[in-house]
Tab-separated table of C-alpha atoms and ligand atoms in Angstrom:
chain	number	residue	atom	x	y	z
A	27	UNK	CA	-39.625	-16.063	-10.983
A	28	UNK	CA	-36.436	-16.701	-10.001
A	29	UNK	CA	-35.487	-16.793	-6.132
A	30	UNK	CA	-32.116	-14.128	-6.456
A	31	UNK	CA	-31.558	-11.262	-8.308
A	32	UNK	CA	-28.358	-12.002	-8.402
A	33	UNK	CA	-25.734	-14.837	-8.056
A	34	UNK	CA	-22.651	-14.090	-7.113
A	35	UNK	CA	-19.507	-16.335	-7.676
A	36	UNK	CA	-16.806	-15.419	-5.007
A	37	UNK	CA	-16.955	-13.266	-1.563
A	38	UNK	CA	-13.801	-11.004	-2.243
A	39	UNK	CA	-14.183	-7.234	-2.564
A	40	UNK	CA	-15.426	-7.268	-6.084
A	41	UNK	CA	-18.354	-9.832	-5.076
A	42	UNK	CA	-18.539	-8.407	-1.752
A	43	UNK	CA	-18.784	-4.765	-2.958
A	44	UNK	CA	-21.410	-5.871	-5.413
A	45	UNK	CA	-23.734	-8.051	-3.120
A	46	UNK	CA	-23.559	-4.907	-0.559
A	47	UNK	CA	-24.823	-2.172	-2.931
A	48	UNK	CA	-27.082	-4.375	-4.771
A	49	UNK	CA	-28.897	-5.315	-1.392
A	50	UNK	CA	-28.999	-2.000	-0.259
A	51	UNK	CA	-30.863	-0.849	-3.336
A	52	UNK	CA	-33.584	-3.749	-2.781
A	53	UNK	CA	-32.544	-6.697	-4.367
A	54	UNK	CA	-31.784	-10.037	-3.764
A	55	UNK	CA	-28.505	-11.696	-3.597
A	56	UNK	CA	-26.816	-14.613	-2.841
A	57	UNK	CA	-22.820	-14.887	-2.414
A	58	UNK	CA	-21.456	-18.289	-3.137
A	59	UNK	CA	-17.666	-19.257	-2.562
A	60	UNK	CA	-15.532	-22.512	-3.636
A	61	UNK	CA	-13.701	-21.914	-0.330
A	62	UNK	CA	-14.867	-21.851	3.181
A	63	UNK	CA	-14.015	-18.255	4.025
A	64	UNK	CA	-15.254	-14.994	2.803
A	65	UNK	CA	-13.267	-12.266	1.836
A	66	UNK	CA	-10.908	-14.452	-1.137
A	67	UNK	CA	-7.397	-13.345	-1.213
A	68	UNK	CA	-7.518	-10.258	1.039
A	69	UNK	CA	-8.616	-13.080	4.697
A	70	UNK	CA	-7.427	-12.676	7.329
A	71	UNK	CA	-6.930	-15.748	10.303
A	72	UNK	CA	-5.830	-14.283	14.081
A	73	UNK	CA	-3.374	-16.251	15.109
A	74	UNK	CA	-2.139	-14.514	18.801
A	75	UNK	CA	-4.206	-11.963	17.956
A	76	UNK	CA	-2.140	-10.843	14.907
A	77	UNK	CA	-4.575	-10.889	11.814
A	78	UNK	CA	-2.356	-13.363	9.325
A	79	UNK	CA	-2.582	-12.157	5.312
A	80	UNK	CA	-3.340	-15.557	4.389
A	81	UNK	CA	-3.132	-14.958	0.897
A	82	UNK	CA	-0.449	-12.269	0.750
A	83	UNK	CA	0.062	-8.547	2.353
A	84	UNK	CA	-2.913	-6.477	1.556
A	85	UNK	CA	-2.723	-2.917	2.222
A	86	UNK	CA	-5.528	-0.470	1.673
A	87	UNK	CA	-4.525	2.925	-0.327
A	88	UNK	CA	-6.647	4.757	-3.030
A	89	UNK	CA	-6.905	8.079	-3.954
A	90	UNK	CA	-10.784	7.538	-4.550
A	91	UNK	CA	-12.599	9.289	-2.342
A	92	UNK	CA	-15.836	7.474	-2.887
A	93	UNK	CA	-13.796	3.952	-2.429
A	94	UNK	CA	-12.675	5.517	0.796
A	95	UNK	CA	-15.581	6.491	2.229
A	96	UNK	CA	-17.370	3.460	1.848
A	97	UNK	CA	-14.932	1.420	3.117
A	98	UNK	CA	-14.695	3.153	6.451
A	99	UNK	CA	-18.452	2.397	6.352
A	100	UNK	CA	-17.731	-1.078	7.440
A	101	UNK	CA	-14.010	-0.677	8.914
A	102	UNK	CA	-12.267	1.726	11.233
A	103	UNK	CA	-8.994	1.930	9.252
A	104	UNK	CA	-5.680	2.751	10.972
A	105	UNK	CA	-2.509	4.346	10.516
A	106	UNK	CA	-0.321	2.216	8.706
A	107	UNK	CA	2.170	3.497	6.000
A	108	UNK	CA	3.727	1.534	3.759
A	109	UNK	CA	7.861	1.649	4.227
A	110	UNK	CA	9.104	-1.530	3.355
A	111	UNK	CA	13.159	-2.144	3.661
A	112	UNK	CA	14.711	-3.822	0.678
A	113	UNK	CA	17.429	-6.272	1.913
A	114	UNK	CA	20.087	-6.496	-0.956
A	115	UNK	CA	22.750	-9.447	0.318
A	116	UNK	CA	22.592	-7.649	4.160
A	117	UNK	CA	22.680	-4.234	2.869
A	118	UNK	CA	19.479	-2.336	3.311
A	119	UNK	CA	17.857	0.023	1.518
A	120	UNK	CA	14.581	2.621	1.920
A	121	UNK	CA	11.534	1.826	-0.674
A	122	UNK	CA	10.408	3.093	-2.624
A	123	UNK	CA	13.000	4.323	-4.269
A	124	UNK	CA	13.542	8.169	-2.670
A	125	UNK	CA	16.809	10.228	-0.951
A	126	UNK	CA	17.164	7.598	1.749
A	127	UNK	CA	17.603	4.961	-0.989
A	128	UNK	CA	19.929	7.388	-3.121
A	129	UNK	CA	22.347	8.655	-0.065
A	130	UNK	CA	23.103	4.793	0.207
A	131	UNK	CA	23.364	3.783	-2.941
A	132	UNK	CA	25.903	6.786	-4.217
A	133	UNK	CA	26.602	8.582	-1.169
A	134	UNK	CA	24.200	11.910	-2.900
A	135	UNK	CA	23.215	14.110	-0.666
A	136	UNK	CA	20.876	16.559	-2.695
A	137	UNK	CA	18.279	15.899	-5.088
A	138	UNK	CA	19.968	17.459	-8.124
A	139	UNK	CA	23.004	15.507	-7.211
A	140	UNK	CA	20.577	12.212	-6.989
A	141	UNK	CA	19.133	13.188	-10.278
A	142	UNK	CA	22.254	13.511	-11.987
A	143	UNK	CA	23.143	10.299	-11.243
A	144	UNK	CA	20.440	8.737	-12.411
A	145	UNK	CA	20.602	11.242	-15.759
A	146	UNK	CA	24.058	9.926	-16.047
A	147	UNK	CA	23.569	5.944	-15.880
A	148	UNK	CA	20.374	6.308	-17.815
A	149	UNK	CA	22.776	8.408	-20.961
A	150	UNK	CA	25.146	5.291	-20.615
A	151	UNK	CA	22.848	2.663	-21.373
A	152	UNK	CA	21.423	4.350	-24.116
A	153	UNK	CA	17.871	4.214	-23.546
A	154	UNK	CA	15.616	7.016	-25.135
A	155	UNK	CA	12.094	5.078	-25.712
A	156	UNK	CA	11.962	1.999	-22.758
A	157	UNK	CA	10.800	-1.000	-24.606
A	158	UNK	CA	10.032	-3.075	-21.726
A	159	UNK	CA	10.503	-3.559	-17.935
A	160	UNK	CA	14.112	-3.716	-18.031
A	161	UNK	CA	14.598	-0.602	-19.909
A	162	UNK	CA	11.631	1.320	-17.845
A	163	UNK	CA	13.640	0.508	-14.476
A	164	UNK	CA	16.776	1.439	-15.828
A	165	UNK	CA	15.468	5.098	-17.078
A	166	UNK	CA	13.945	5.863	-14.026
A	167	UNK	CA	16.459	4.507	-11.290
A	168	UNK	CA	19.753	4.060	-13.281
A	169	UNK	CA	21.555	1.052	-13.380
A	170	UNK	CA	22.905	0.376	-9.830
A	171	UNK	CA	19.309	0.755	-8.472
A	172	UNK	CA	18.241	-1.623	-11.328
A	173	UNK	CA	20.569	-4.360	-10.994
A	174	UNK	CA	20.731	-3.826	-7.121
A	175	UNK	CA	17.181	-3.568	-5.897
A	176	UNK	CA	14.385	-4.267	-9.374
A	177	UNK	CA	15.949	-7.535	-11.347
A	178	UNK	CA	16.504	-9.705	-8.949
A	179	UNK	CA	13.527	-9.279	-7.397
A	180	UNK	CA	11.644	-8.836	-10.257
A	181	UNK	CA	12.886	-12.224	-11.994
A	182	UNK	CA	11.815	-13.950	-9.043
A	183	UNK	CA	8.474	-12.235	-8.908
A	184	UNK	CA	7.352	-12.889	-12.353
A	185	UNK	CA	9.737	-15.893	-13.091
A	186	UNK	CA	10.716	-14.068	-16.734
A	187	UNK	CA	13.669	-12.052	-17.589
A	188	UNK	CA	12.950	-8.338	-17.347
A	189	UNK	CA	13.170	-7.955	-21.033
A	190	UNK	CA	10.361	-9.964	-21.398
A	191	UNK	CA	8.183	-7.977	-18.984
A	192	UNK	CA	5.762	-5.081	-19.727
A	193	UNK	CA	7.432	-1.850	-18.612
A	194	UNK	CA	3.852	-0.481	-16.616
A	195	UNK	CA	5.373	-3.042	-13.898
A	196	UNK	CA	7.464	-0.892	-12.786
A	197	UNK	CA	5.519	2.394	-12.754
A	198	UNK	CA	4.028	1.174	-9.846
A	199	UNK	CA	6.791	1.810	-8.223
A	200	UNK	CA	7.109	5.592	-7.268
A	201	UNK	CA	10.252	7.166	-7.772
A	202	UNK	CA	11.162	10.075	-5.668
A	203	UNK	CA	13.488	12.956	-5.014
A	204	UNK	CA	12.316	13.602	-1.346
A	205	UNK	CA	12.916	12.047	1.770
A	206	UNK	CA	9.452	10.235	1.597
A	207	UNK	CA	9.234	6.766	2.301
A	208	UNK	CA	5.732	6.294	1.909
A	209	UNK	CA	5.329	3.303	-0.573
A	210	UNK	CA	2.104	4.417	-2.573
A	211	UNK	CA	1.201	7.940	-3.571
A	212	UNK	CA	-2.208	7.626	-1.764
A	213	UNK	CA	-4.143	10.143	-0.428
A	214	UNK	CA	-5.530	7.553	1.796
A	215	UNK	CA	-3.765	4.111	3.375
A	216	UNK	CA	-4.684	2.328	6.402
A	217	UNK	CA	-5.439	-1.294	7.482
A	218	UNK	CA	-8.930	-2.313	8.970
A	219	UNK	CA	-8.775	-2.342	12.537
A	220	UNK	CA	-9.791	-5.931	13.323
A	221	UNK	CA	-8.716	-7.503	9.811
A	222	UNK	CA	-9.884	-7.554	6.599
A	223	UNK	CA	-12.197	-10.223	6.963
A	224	UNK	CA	-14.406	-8.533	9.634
A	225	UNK	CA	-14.615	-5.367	7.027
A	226	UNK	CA	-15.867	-7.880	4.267
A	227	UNK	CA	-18.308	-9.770	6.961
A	228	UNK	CA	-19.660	-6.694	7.979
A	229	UNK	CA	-20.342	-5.916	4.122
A	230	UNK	CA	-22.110	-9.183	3.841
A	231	UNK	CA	-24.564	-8.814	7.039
A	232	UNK	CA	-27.704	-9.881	6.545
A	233	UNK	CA	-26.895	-11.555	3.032
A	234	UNK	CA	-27.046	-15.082	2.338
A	235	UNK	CA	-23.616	-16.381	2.185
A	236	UNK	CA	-23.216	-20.631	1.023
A	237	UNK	CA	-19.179	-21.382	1.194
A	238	UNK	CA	-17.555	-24.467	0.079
A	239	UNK	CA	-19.714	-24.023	-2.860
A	240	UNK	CA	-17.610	-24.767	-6.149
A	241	UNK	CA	-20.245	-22.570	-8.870
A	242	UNK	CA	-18.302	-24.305	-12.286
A	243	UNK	CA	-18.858	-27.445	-10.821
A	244	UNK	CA	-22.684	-27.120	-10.600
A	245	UNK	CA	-23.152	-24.587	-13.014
A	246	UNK	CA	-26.466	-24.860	-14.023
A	247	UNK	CA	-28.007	-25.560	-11.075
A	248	UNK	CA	-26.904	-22.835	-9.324
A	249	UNK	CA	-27.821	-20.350	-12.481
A	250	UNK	CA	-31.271	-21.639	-11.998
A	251	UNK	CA	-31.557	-19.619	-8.696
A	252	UNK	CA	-31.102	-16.003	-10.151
A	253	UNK	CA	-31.616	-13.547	-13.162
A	254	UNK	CA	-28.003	-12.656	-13.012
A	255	UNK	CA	-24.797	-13.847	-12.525
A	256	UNK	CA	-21.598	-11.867	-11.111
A	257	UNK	CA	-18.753	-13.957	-11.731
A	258	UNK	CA	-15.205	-13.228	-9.697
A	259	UNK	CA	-13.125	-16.239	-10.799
A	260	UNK	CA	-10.899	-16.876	-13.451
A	261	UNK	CA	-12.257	-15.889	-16.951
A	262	UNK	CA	-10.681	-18.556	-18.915
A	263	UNK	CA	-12.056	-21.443	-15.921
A	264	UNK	CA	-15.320	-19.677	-16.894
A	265	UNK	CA	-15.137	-21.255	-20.297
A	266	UNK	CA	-13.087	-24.188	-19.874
A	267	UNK	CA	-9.689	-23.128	-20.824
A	268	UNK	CA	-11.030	-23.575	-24.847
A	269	UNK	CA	-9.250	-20.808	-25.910
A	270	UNK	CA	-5.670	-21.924	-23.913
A	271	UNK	CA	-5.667	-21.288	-20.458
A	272	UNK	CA	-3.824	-17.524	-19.570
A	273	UNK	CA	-1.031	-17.436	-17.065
A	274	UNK	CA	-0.879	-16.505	-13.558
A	275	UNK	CA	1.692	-16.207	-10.965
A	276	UNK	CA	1.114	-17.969	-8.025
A	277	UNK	CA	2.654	-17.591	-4.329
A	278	UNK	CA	3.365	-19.929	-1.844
A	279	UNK	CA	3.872	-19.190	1.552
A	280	UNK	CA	6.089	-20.364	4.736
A	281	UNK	CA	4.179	-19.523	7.718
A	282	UNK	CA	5.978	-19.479	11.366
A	283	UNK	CA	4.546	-18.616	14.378
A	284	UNK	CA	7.925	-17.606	15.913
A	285	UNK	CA	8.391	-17.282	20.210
A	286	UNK	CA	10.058	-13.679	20.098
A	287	UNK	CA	8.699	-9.818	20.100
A	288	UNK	CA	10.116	-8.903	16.813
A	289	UNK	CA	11.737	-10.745	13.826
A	290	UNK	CA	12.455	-7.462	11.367
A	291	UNK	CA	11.043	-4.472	12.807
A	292	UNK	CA	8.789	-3.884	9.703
A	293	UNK	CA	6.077	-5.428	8.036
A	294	UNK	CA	7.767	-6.323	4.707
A	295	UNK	CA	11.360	-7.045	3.943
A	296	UNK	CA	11.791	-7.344	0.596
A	297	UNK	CA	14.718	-9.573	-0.693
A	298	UNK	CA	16.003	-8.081	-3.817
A	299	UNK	CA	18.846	-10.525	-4.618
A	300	UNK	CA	19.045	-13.404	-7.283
A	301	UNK	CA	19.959	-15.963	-4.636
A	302	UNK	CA	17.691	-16.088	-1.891
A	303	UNK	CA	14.409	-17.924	-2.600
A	304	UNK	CA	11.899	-16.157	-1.528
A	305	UNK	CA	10.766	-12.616	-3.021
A	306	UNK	CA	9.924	-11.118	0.643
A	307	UNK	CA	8.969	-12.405	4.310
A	308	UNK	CA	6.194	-10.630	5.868
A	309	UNK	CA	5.934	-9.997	9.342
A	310	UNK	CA	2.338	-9.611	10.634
A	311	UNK	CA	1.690	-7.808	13.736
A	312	UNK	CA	3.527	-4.713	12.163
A	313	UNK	CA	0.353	-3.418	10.055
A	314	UNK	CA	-1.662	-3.661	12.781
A	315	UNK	CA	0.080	-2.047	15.406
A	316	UNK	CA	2.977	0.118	13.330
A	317	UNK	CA	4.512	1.166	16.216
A	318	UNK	CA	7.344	-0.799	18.119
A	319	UNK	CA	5.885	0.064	21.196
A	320	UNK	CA	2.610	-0.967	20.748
A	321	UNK	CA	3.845	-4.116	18.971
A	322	UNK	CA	6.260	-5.677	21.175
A	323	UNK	CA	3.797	-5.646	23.513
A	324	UNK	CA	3.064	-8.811	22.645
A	325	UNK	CA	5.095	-11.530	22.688
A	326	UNK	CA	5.315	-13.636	19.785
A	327	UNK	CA	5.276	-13.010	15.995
A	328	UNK	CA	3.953	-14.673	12.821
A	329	UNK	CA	6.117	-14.011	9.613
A	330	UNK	CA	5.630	-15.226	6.148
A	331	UNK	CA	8.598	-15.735	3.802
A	332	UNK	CA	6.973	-15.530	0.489
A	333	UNK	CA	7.794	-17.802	-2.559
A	334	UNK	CA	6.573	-17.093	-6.373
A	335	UNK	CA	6.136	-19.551	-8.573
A	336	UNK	CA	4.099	-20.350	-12.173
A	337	UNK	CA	0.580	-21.184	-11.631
A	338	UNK	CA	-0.633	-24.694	-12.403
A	339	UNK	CA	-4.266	-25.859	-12.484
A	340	UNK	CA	-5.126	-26.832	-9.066
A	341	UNK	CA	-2.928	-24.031	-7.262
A	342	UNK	CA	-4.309	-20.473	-6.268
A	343	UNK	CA	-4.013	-18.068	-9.318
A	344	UNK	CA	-2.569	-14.330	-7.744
A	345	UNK	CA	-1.359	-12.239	-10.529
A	346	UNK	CA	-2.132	-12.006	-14.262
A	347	UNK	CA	0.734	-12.093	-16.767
A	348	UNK	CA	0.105	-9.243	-18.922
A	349	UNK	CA	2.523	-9.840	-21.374
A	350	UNK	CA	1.341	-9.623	-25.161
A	351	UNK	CA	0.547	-13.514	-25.528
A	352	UNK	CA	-1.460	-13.082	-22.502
A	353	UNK	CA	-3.267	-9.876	-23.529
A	354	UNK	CA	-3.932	-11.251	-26.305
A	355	UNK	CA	-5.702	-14.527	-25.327
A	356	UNK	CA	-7.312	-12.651	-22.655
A	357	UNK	CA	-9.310	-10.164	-25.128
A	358	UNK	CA	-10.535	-13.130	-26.979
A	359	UNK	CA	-12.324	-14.301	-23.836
A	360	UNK	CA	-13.597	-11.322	-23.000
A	361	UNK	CA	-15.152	-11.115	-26.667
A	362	UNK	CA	-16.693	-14.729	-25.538
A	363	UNK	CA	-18.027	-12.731	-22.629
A	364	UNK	CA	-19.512	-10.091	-23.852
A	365	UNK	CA	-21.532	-12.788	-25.732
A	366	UNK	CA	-22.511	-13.717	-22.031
A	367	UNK	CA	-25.700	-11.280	-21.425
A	368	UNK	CA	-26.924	-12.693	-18.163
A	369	UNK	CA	-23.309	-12.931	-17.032
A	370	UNK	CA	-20.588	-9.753	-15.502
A	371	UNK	CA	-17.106	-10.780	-14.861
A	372	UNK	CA	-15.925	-8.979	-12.519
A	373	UNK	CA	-12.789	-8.522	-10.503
A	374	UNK	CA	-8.825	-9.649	-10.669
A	375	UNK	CA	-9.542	-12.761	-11.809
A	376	UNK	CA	-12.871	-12.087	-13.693
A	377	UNK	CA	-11.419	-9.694	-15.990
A	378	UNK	CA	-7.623	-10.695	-15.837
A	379	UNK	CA	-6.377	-7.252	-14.775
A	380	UNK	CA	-3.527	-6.511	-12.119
A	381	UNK	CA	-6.334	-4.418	-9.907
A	382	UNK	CA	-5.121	-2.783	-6.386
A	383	UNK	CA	-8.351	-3.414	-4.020
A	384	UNK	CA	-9.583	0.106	-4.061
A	385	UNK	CA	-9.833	-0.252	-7.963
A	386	UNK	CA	-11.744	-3.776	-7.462
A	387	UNK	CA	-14.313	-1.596	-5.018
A	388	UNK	CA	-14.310	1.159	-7.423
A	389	UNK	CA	-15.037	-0.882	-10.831
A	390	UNK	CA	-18.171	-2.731	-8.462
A	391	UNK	CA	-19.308	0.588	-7.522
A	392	UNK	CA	-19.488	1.648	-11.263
A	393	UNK	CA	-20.900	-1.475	-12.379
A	394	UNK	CA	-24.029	-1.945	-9.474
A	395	UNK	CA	-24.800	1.620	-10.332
A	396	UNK	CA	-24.901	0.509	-14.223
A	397	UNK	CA	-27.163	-1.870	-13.579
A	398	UNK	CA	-29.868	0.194	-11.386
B	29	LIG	N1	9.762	-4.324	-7.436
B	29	LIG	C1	11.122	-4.425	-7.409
B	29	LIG	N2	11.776	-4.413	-6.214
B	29	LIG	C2	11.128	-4.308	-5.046
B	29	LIG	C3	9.707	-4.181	-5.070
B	29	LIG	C4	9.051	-4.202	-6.290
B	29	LIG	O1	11.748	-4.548	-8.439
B	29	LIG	O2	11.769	-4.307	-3.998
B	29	LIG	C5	9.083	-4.352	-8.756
B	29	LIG	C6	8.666	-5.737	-9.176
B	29	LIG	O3	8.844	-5.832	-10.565
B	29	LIG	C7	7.201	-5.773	-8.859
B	29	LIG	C8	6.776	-4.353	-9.149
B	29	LIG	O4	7.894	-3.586	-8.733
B	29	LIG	O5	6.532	-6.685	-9.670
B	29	LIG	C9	5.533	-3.914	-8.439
B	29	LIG	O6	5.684	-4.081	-7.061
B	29	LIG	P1	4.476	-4.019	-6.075
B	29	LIG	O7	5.029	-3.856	-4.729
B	29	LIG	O8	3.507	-3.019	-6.584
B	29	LIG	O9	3.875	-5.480	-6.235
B	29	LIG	P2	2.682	-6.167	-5.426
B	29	LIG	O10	2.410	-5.323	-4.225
B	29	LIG	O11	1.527	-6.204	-6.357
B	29	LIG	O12	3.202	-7.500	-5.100
C-alpha cells in the first residue's frame, strides 16, 4: 500500500483543482511544489495591502458555468472588467478593439462607417485566406489598427515577426462594432476578493501541502509515496529535454512600490509601439478596487512594467510557442506520455497549451471525474 492516492507535482489551479476534488471524493493527496508558495503563476504577495500578480496579471473570466461556480466556492469574486488602454507613442486608444478605438483611429462615427474601413484596408492588402498572425490582424482590424496597436506589441510579446506567428493569436482578441470595452467576451469576470492565493489556500485546506520540494530532482522517491502521479510542470523537463527542449516565452518584471495615489488610472497599459521595452506596466491596486474612489484611498501604488523575453533553462517558462516546430515536438512528447500509465500531465505547462485559468479548472474538473 502506498501512503497517497495521488502525487501531485505543482499547487497552481490545475494541481490545486485536482487535489480539491480528488479529496473531496475520499482520497488521498499530497501537493508538492519546487517553489515556496502555492498557487504557481496566478500568487499573489500584499504589499500595502494591494495583492501584487507576482507572476503576471491574472484575471478570472469563463463562460463555464461549472468553472464559475466552483470557484466562488472558495472566493468571493468582485467586479472587475477588463478595459485596458493601449498607449501608442502618447496616443491612447480603447481595447479591445471596438467604436472607441475606431472614432480615434479614423474619426468613424457609426459602425457601418467603422466597418467599411476596415472592408476597405483589408481589399488593399489583398488578403482572402490569412496565413498567419500578420494576415489574421490585418483582416480583422485593417492596417492602421495592425501596424498601430497588434505588431509592435506583438513582436515584442512573442519576440518573432508576425508572419511567423500562428494566426489563433490574435482571435483572442475580440473585435467589436459596439461601444463595449469589456476585454473578454465572458459571461463571468471578477478578481478574488483577498487575492488569488487565499482562493487556492482555501482549495488546499486540510491537504498536505510540502513546498520547496523540486519532484524531478527526487523523482523516484517521491513516486514511491502514491499510486498516481499528476504532473503540472513542463512536459519536455518531464523527460529530460530528449526529444529537444520546446520553447517558451518568458517575462520579467520591474516592480516599484511608488509613494503616490495613482500612476495610470487603470490596471494595464499596454505599450503597443516598437520602441519602448516593455510590452505593458501593470498597476495593481486597480483590480482590486476598480473604482478611483475606492482606490485612491490609499496612498501608494505598486506597478509592474512588464518585459518579454525567450525562455532559457533556469528562468520561469510563461507561454508556449505554438508555432509548427513547436507543435510538432510537443505531440511527440505527449506520445511519450501517453506511454506514462501511472502518470497525467496536466495543465499549461503539463500539456504545452496556451490555457486561460478557467480552462486549466475546467480540463481538472473533466479529468478527476475521469478517474472516479
Ligand atoms: N495583442 C496586441 N496588442 C495589444 C494586446 C494584445 O497585438 O494591445 C495581441 C498579441 O499578439 C497578444 C495577443 O493579442 O499575444 C493576445 O493577447 P492577450 O491579452 O490575450 O494575451 P495574454 O493576456 O495571454 O498576455
Amino acid at each position: 500500500m502506498r501512503k497517497y492516492n495521488y502525487l501531485i507535482v505543482g499547487a497552481g489551479l490545475y494541481g490545486a483543482t485536482f487535489a480539491q476534488q480528488a479529496r473531496e471524493a475520499g482520497k488521498t493527496v499530497l501537493v508538492i511544489d519546487k517553489r515556496d508558495h502555492i498557487a504557481g503563476n496566478v500568487y499573489t504577495k500584499t504589499v500595502e495591502g494591494i495583492h501584487v500578480h507576482q507572476y503576471g496579471a491574472h484575471i478570472f473570466h469563463t463562460n463555464n458555468r461549472e468553472v464559475w461556480d466552483y470557484v466562488n466556492r472558495f472566493a468571493v469574486f468582485n467586479r472587475f472588467t477588463n478595459s485596458p488602454v493601449a498607449n501608442y507613442r502618447g496616443e491612447l486608444y480603447s481595447l479591445p478593439f471596438n467604436m472607441y478605438t475606431f472614432n480615434k483611429m479614423w474619426g468613424v462615427v457609426t459602425p457601418e462607417e467603422a466597418a467599411a474601413k476596415i472592408e476597405e484596408q483589408k481589399q488593399a492588402a489583398g488578403i482572402t485566406n490569412p496565413q498567419n498572425l500578420e494576415e489574421q490582424a490585418i483582416s480583422l482590424v485593417g492596417t492602421d489598427i495592425y501596424e498601430k496597436l497588434i505588431k509592435g506589441y506583438t513582436e515584442k510579446q512573442w519576440g518573432r515577426p508576425c508572419t511567423e506567428l500562428p494566426a489563433f493569436i490574435i482571435k483572442r482578441l475580440p473585435v467589436r462594432l459596439t461601444f463595449d470595452n469589456n476585454y473578454f467576451n465572458a459571461l463571468y469576470q471578477g478578481i478574488p476578493v483577498g487575492g488569488y492565493t487565499k482562493l487556492v489556500a482555501n482549495m488546499l485546506e486540510g491537504i498536505e501541502v510540502r513546498l520547496n520540494t523540486d519532484y524531478l530532482a527526487n523523482k523516484e522517491a517521491l513516486d514511491a509515496l502514491a499510486d498516481k502521479v499528476i504532473y503540472t510542470g513542463p512536459i519536455d523537463a518531464y523527460f529530460g529535454y530528449k526529444l529537444g527542449p520546446l520553447e517558451y516565452r518568458s517575462v520579467r518584471f520591474e516592480t516599484e512600490l511608488l509613494d503616490k495615489p495613482n500612476f495610470q488610472g487603470v490596471a494595464a497599459m499596454n505599450y503597443t509601439d516598437r520602441e519602448t521595452p516593455w510590452t505593458r506596466i501593470i498597476e495593481h491596486k486597480w483590480f482590486q478596487f476598480g473604482r478611483d474612489d475606492q482606490g485612491n484611498d490609499l496612498p501608494k501604488t505598486v506597478i509592474s512594467r512588464e518585459y518579454s523575453s525567450e525562455w532559457k533553462p533556469g528562468e520561469e517558462p510563461y507561454y508556449p510557442v505554438n508555432d509548427q516546430k513547436n507543435s510538432t515536438r510537443c505531440q511527440q512528447y505527449k506520445a511519450l506520455a501517453a506511454q506514462e500509465s501511472k502518470v497525467v500531465f496536466g495543465g499549461r505547462l503539463g500539456e504545452y497549451r496556451y490555457y486561460d485559468m478557467d480552462a486549466v479548472i475546467g480540463e481538472a474538473l473533466e479529468k478527476v471525474k475521469r478517474e472516479e
